[in-house]
Coordinates of C-alpha atoms in Angstrom, one line a residue:
M4 CA 109.7 14.6 128.2
K5 CA 111.5 14.0 131.6
A6 CA 109.3 14.6 134.6
P7 CA 111.5 14.8 137.7
N8 CA 108.9 16.6 139.8
A9 CA 105.7 14.8 138.8
L10 CA 104.1 12.2 141.1
V11 CA 101.1 9.9 141.1
V12 CA 99.9 9.6 144.7
V13 CA 97.8 6.6 145.6
T14 CA 95.3 6.3 148.4
T15 CA 92.2 4.2 149.1
T16 CA 89.0 4.8 151.0
E17 CA 85.9 2.8 151.8
T18 CA 83.1 4.7 149.9
K19 CA 82.6 6.4 146.6
E20 CA 81.3 9.4 148.4
H21 CA 84.4 9.8 150.5
A22 CA 86.6 9.2 147.5
E23 CA 84.8 12.0 145.7
F24 CA 85.0 14.3 148.8
L25 CA 88.8 13.7 149.0
A26 CA 89.2 14.3 145.3
R27 CA 87.2 17.5 145.2
T28 CA 89.0 18.8 148.4
L29 CA 92.4 18.1 146.9
L30 CA 91.5 19.8 143.6
E31 CA 90.0 22.8 145.3
A32 CA 93.2 23.2 147.3
R33 CA 95.1 22.9 144.0
L34 CA 97.2 20.1 145.4
G35 CA 96.5 17.9 142.4
T36 CA 95.4 18.4 138.9
C37 CA 93.5 15.2 138.2
V38 CA 92.1 12.5 140.4
Q39 CA 91.0 9.1 139.1
I40 CA 88.6 7.1 141.3
I41 CA 88.6 3.4 140.6
P42 CA 86.5 0.7 142.4
I43 CA 88.8 -2.1 143.7
H44 CA 88.8 -5.2 145.9
S45 CA 91.6 -5.3 148.4
L46 CA 93.1 -8.2 150.5
Y47 CA 95.5 -7.1 153.2
R48 CA 96.9 -8.0 156.6
W49 CA 95.6 -6.0 159.5
Q50 CA 96.2 -6.7 163.2
G51 CA 97.2 -10.3 162.6
A52 CA 94.3 -11.2 160.2
I53 CA 93.8 -11.3 156.5
E54 CA 91.0 -8.8 155.6
S55 CA 89.0 -8.5 152.4
A56 CA 87.2 -5.3 151.5
G57 CA 85.7 -3.3 148.6
E58 CA 87.4 0.1 148.4
Y59 CA 88.0 3.0 146.0
R60 CA 91.5 3.8 144.8
L61 CA 92.4 7.4 144.1
E62 CA 95.2 8.1 141.7
I63 CA 96.2 11.8 142.2
K64 CA 98.4 13.5 139.7
T65 CA 100.5 16.1 141.4
L66 CA 104.0 17.6 141.9
L67 CA 106.7 17.0 144.5
R68 CA 106.3 20.5 145.9
C69 CA 102.6 19.8 146.7
Y70 CA 103.1 16.4 148.3
P71 CA 103.6 17.5 152.0
A72 CA 100.4 19.5 152.0
L73 CA 98.5 16.8 150.0
E74 CA 99.5 14.1 152.6
R75 CA 98.4 16.3 155.5
L76 CA 95.1 17.0 153.9
I77 CA 94.4 13.3 153.2
L78 CA 95.4 12.4 156.8
R79 CA 93.2 15.1 158.2
H80 CA 90.1 13.8 156.4
H81 CA 90.7 10.1 156.2
P82 CA 88.6 7.6 158.2
Y83 CA 91.3 4.9 158.3
E84 CA 93.6 4.5 161.2
T85 CA 96.6 3.9 158.9
P86 CA 95.6 5.0 155.3
E87 CA 97.7 4.0 152.4
I88 CA 99.4 7.1 151.0
I89 CA 102.2 6.4 148.5
A90 CA 103.8 8.6 145.9
L91 CA 105.1 7.1 142.7
P92 CA 107.5 9.1 140.6
V93 CA 106.6 9.9 137.0
V94 CA 109.7 9.3 135.0
E95 CA 108.5 10.5 131.6
G96 CA 105.3 12.1 130.2
S97 CA 104.0 14.0 127.3
A98 CA 105.2 17.6 127.2
G99 CA 101.7 19.1 127.0
Y100 CA 100.4 17.0 130.0
L101 CA 103.4 17.9 132.1
E102 CA 103.1 21.6 131.4
W103 CA 99.4 21.4 132.3
L104 CA 100.3 19.6 135.5
E105 CA 102.9 22.2 136.4
G106 CA 100.5 25.1 135.7
E107 CA 97.6 23.7 137.7
C108 CA 99.2 22.7 140.9
R109 CA 99.6 25.5 143.4
K110 CA 103.0 27.1 143.9
A111 CA 104.9 26.2 147.0

């Protein structure tokens, strides 16, 4: 099934506790329907140096209409100066999952 309004939003944070806090806060606000938290190891350039850090990646299933409020919520509660917040479009998905996603995200 085509999914023109579905997104997977990705962000990272430094602790499991903060990742769970962000996930619960987003779910309680109905800005996402499912958040997966994955431990990762990141290498990145920051202020002219290559950094290495353990982080937690959040994959947030949401809808386009929820993105602006979702981004604001992440920025308001995020400890990083410049957090990664990217939205990836979902091109296709199972009909049942997409209907569930549509029904669980808050209305604009």
